[in-house]
Short mmCIF file of C-alpha atoms in Angstrom, two decimals:
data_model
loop_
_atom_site.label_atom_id
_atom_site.label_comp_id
_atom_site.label_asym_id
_atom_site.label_seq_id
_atom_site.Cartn_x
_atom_site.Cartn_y
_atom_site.Cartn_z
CA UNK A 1 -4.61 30.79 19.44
CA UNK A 2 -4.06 28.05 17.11
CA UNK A 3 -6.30 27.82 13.92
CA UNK A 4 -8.62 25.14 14.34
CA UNK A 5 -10.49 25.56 10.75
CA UNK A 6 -9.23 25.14 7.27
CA UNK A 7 -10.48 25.83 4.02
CA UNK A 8 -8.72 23.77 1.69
CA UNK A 9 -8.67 25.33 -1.88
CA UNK A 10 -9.44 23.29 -4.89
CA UNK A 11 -6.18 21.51 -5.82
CA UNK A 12 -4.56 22.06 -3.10
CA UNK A 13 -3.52 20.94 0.48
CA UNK A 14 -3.13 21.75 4.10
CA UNK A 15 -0.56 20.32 7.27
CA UNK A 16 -2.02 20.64 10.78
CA UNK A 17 -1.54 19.00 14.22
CA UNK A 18 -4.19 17.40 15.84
CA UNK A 19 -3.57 16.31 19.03
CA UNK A 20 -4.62 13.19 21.19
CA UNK A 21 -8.27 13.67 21.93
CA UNK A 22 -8.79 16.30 19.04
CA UNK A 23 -11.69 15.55 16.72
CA UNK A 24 -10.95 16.93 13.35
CA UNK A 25 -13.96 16.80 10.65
CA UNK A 26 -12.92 16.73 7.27
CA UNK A 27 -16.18 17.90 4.86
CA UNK A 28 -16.66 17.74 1.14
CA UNK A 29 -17.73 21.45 0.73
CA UNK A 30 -19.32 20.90 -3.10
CA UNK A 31 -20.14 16.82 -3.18
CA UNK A 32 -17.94 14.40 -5.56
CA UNK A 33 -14.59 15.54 -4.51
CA UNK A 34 -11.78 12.73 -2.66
CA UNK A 35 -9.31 14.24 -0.04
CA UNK A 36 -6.31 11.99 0.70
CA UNK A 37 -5.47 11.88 4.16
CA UNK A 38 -2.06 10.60 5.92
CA UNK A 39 -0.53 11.03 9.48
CA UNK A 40 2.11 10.37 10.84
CA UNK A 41 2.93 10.24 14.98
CA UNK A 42 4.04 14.00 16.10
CA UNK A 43 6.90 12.05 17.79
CA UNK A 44 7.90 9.50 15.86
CA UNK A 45 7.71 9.85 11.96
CA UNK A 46 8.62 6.66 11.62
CA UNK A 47 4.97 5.75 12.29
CA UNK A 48 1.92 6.95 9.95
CA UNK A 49 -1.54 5.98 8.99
CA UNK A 50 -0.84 2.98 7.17
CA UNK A 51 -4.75 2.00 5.23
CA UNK A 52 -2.77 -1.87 4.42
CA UNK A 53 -2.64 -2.47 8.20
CA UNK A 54 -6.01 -1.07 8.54
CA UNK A 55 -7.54 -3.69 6.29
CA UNK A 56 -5.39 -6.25 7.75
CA UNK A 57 -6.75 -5.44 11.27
CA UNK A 58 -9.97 -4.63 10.56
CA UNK A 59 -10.62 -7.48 7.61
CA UNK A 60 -12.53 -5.35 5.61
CA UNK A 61 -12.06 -2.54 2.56
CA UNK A 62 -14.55 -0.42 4.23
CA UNK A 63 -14.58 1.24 7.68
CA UNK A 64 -17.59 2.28 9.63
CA UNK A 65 -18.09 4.73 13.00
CA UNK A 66 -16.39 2.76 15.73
CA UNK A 67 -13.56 1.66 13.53
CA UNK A 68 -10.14 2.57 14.29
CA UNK A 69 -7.64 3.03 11.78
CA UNK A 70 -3.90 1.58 12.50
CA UNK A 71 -0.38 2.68 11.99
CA UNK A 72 2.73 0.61 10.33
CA UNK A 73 3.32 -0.29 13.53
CA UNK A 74 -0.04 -1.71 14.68
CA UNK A 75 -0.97 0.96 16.52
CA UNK A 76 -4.24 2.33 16.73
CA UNK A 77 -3.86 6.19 15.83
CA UNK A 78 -7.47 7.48 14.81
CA UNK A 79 -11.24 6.46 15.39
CA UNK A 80 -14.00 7.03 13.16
CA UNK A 81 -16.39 8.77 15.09
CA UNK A 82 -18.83 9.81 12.35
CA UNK A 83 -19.19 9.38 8.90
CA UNK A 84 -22.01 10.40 6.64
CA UNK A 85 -20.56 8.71 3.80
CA UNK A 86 -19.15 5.33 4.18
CA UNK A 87 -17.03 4.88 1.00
CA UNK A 88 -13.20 5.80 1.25
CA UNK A 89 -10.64 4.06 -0.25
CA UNK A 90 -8.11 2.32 0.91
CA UNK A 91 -5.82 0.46 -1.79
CA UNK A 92 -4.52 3.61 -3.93
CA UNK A 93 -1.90 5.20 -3.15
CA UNK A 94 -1.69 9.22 -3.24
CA UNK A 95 -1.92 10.46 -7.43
CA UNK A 96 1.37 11.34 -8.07
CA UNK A 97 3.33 13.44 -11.43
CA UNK A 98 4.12 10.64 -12.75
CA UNK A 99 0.85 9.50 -12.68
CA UNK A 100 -0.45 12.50 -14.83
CA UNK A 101 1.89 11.91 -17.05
CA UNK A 102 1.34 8.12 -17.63
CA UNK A 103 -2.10 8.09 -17.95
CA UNK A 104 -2.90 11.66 -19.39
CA UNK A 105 0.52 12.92 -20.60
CA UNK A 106 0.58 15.42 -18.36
CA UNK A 107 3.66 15.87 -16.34
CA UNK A 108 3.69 18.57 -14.83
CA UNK A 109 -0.05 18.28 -13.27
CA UNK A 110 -0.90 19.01 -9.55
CA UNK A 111 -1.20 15.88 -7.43
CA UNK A 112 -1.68 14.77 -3.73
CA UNK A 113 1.64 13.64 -3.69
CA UNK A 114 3.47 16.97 -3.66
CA UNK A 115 0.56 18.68 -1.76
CA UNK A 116 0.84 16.22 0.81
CA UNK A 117 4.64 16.96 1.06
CA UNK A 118 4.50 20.86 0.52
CA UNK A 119 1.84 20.55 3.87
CA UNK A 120 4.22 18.00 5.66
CA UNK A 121 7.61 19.70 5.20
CA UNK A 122 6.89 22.66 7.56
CA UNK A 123 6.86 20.20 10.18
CA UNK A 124 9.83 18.08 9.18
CA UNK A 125 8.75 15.17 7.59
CA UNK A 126 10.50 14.40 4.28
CA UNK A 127 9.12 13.17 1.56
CA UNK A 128 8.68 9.31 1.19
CA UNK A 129 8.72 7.66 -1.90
CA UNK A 130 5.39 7.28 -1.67
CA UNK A 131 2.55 8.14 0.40
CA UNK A 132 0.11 5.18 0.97
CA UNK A 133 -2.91 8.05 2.22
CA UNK A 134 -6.54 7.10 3.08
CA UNK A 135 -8.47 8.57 0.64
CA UNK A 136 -11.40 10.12 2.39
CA UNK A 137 -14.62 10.32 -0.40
CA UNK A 138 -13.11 8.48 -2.85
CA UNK A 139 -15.48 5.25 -4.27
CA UNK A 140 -12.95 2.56 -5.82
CA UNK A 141 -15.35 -0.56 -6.35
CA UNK A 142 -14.13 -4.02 -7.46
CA UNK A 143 -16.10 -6.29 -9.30
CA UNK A 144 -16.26 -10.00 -8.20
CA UNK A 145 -13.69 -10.95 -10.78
CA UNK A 146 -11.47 -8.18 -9.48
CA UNK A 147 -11.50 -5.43 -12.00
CA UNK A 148 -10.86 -2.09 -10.35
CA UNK A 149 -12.97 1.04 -11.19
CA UNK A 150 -13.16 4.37 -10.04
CA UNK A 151 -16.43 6.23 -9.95
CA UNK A 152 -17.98 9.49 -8.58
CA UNK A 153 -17.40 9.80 -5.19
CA UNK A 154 -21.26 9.10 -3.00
CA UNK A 155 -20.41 12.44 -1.18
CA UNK A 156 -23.33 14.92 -1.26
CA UNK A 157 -22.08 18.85 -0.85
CA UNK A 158 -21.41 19.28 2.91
CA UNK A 159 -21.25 15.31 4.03
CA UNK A 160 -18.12 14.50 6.29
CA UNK A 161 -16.43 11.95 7.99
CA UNK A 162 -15.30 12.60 11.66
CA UNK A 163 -11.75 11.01 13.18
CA UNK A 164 -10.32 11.20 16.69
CA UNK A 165 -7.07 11.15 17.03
CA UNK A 166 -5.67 8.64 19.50
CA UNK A 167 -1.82 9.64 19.89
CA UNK A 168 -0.57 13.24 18.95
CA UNK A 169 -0.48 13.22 15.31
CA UNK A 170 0.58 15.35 12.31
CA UNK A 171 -1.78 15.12 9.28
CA UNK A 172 -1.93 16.94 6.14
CA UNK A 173 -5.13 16.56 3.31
CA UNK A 174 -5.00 17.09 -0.06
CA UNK A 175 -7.67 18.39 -2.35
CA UNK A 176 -7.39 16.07 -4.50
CA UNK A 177 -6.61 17.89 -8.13
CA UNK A 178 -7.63 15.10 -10.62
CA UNK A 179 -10.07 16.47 -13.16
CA UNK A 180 -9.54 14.21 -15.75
CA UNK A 181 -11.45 11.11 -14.08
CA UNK A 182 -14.58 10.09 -12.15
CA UNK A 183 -12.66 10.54 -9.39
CA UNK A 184 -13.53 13.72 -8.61
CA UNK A 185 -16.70 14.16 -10.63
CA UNK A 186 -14.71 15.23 -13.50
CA UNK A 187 -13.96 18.57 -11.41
CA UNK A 188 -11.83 19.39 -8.55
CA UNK A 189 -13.58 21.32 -5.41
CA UNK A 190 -12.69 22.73 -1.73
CA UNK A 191 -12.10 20.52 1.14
CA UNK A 192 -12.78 21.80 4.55
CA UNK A 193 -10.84 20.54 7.58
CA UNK A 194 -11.66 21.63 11.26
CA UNK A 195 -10.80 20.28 15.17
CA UNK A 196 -14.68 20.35 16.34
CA UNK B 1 30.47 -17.00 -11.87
CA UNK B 2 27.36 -15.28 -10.07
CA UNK B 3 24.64 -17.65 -8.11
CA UNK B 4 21.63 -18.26 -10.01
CA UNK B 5 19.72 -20.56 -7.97
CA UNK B 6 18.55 -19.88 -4.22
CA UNK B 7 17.00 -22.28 -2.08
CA UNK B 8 15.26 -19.86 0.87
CA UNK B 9 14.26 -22.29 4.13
CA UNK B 10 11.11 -21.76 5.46
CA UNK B 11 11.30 -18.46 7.03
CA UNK B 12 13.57 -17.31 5.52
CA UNK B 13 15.13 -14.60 2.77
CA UNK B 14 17.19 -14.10 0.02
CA UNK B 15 18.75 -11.35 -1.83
CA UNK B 16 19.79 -11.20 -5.40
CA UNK B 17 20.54 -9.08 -8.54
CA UNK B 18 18.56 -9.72 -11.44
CA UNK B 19 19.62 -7.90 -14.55
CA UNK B 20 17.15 -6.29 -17.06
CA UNK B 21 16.34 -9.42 -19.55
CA UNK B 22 16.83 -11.77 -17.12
CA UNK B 23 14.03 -14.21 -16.00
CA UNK B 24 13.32 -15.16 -12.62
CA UNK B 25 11.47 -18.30 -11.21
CA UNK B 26 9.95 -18.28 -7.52
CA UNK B 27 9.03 -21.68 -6.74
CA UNK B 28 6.60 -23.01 -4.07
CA UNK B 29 8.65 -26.53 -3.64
CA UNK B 30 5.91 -28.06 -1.18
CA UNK B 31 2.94 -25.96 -2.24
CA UNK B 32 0.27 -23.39 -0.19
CA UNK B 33 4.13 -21.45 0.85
CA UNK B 34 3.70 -17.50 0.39
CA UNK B 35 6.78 -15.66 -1.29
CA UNK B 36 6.97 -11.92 -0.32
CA UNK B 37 8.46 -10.30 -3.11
CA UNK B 38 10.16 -6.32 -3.66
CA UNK B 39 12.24 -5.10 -5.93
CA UNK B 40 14.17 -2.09 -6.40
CA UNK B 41 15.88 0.21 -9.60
CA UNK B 42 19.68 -1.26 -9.35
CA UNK B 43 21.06 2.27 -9.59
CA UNK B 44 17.89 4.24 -7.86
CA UNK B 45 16.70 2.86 -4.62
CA UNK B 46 13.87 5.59 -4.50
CA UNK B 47 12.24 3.23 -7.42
CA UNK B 48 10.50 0.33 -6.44
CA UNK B 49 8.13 -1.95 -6.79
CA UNK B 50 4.49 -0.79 -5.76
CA UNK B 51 1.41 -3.18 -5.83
CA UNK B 52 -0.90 -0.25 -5.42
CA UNK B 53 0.27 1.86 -9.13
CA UNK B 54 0.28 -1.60 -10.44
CA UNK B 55 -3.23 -2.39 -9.72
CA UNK B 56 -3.99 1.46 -10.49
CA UNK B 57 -2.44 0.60 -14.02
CA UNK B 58 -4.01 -2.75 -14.53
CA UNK B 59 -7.17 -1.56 -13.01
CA UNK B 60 -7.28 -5.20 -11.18
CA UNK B 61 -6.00 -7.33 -8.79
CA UNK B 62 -5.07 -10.03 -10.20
CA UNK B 63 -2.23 -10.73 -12.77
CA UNK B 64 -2.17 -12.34 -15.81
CA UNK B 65 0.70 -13.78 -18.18
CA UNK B 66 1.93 -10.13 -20.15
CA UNK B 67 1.18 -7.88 -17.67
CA UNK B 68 3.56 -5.93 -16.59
CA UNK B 69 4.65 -4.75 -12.73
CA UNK B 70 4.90 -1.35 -11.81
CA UNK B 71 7.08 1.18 -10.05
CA UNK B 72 6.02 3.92 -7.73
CA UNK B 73 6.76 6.15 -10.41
CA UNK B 74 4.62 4.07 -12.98
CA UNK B 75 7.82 2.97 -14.71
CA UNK B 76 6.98 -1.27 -15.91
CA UNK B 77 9.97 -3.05 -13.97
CA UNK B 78 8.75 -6.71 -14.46
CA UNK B 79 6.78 -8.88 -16.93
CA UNK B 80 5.17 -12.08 -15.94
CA UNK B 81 6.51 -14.38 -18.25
CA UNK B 82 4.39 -17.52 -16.79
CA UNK B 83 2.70 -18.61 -13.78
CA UNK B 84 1.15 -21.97 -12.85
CA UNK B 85 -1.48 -20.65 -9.93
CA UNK B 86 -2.64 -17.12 -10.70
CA UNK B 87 -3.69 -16.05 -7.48
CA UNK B 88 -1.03 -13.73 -5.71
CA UNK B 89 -1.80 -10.66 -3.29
CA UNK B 90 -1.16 -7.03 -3.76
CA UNK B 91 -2.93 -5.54 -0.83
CA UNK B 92 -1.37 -6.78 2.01
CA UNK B 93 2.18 -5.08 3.47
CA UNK B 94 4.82 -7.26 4.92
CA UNK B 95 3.62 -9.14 7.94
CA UNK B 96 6.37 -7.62 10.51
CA UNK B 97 6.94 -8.68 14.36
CA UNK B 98 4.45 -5.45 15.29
CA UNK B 99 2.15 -8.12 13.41
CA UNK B 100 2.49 -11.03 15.42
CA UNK B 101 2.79 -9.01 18.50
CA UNK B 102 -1.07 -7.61 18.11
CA UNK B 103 -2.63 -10.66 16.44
CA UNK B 104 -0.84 -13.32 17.93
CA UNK B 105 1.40 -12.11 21.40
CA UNK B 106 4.26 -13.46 20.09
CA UNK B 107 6.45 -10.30 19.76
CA UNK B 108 9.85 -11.71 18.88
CA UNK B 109 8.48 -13.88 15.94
CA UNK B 110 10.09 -14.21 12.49
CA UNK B 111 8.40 -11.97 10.11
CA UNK B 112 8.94 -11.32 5.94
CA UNK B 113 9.53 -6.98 7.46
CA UNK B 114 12.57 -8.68 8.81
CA UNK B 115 13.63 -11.29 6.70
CA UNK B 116 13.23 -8.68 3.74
CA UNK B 117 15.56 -6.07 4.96
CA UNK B 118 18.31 -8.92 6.23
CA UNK B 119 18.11 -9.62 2.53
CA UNK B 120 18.42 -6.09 1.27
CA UNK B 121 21.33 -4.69 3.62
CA UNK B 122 24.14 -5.90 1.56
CA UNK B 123 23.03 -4.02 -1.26
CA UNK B 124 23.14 -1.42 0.95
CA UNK B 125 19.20 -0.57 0.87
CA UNK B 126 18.10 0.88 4.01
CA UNK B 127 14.98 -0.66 5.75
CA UNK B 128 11.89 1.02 4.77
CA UNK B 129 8.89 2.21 7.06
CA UNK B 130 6.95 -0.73 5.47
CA UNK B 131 7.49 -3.11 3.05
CA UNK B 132 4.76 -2.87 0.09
CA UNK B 133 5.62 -6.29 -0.93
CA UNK B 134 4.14 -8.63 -3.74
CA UNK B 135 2.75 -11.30 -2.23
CA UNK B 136 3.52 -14.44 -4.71
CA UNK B 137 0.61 -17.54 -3.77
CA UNK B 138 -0.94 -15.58 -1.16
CA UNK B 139 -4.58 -16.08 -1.43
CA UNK B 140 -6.41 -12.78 -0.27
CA UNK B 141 -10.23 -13.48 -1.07
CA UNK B 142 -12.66 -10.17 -0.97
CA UNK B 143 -16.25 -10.95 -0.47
CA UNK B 144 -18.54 -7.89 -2.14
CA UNK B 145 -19.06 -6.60 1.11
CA UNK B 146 -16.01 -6.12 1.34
CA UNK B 147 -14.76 -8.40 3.51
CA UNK B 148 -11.01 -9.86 3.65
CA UNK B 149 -10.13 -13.35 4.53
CA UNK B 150 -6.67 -14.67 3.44
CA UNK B 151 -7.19 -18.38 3.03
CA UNK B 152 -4.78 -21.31 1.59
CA UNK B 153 -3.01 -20.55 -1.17
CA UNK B 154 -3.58 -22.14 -4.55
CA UNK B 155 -0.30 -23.37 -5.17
CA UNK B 156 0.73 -27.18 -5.75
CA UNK B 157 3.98 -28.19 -4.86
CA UNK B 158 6.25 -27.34 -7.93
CA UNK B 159 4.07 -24.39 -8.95
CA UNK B 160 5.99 -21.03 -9.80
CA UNK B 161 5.51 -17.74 -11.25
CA UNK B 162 8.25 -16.49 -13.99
CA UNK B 163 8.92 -12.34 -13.67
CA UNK B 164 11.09 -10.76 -16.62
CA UNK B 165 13.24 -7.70 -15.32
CA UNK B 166 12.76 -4.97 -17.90
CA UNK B 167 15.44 -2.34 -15.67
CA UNK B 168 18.27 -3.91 -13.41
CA UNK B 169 16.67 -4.70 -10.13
CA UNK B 170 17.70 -5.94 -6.81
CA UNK B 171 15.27 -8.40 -5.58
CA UNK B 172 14.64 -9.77 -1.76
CA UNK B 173 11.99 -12.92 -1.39
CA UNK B 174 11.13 -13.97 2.00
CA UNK B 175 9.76 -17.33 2.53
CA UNK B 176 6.70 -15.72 4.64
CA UNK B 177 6.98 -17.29 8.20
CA UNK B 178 3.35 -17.33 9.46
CA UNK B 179 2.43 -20.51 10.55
CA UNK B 180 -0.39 -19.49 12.99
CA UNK B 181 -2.94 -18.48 9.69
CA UNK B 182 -4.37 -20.60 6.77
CA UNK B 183 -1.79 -17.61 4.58
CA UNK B 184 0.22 -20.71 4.39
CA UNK B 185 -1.65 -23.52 5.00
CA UNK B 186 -0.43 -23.38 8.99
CA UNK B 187 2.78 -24.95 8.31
CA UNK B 188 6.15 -22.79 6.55
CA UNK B 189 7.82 -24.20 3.72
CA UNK B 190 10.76 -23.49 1.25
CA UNK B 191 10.18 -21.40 -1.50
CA UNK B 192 13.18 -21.55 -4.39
CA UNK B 193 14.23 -18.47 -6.75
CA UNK B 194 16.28 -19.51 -10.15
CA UNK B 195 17.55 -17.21 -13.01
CA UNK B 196 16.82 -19.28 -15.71
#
């Protein structure tokens, strides 16, 4: 029997297939802590979540239950079917070692970037050069003259958002490991991922 | 003696090498004309321009005169050295025919996706999944709810922005050819690029 529930650690991430039909929740087990999300078509890995087509589609920076979320390619690939939340992000791309070690000097620091890779590669997808995820949790507001901030993620311990998957898809989460921000709360918790 | 002045017809692209020092002007000759903009490290094409760790570094979305351009590995690869309209986009991919296919029917239609990688294939630089692209004049407006509406651009004819290479880059403009939106002002015009 396949698994059908994950516990992602803190810092850490997790590759699973979810196929057309499948509802996977993903749930913020402690409150304040972002998971990036990507996918990418089981049969065609030249197509993947893509959160700038998703905006351009939907013409909006925030998604609500109903919405569908679109691929590179226009495609619709997932559904929000719940979402106790309502504030992801969609305009940063996945924190990376080179981030760490730009804006904390930290180089050799965890990120979403290789987790998402470490959970892709047992399925065959190579690394890109970088991975443009939706960040599930994460609370990115812009003021009216455009300044960027990030602050503490709205998620309460246990909240979750719900997706359907439209087309067979491979996705892999990351836990996302950045203490050293808002981001996160300032510290880095378990994600849970499960096909309900 | 190398080229050093490119005049792109609407809908069209242009490739070019732009060496670290050198200063490059993109021109809007007729005014409210998009320019889709990437560049990539000379001698590493897994570096490129990314909109997304630029606005994560500038925590903003808008550009100013100094600020530097980013890489996806938060390396600064450009400096803007001057610009006349100060309204550009960095949240919108590379319209691409998938584009015009869902929002318009019209499957076979120019797009900057295309006209991008035409311009990139002689310096041998594969076409990517998507094209993170920086979108010189576009005019992406965000209400606080969040909603996106691309409207006419600012520019004037005669207005351009001046970039500084601070690595040796290979740069591909496309002259965006989407007539069907107000992205630029429903009629496609020439953009010119000039080392100067």
């Amino acid at each position: 029997m396949n698994e059908q529930k994950w516990r992602i650690p803190a810092n850490e991430g997790v590759g699973l297939r979810l196929e057309r039909g499948q509802i996977l929740r993903v749930t913020d087990v402690e409150g304040e802590q972002v998971a990036d999300l990507v996918a990418f078509l089981a049969d065609d890995r030249s197509e993947r979540l893509d959160p700038g087509v998703t905006m351009d589609v939907l013409h909006a920076m925030k998604v609500k239950v109903g919405d569908m979320l679109y691929s590179n390619k226009y495609r619709p690939i997932l559904t929000i079917i719940a979402d106790k939340v309502g504030q992801h992000d969609f305009i940063n791309s996945a924190c990376r070692p080179e981030m760490y070690e730009f804006s904390y000097d930290k180089p050799k620091h965890a990120s979403c970037y290789d987790n998402l890779n470490q959970a892709l590669a047992p399925y065959g997808i190579p690394a890109p050069d970088q991975h443009y995820s939706f960040n599930l949790f994460m609370n990115t507001v812009i003021d009216p003259s455009g300044q960027i901030s990030v602050e503490r993620p709205l998620s309460k311990a246990g909240d979750y958002i719900e997706l359907r998957a439209e087309l067979d898809l491979i996705i892999a989460i990351s836990a996302c490991p950045c203490s050293e921000s808002a981001c996160n709360g300032f510290i880095c918790t378990p994600i849970e991922a499960e096909i309900v």
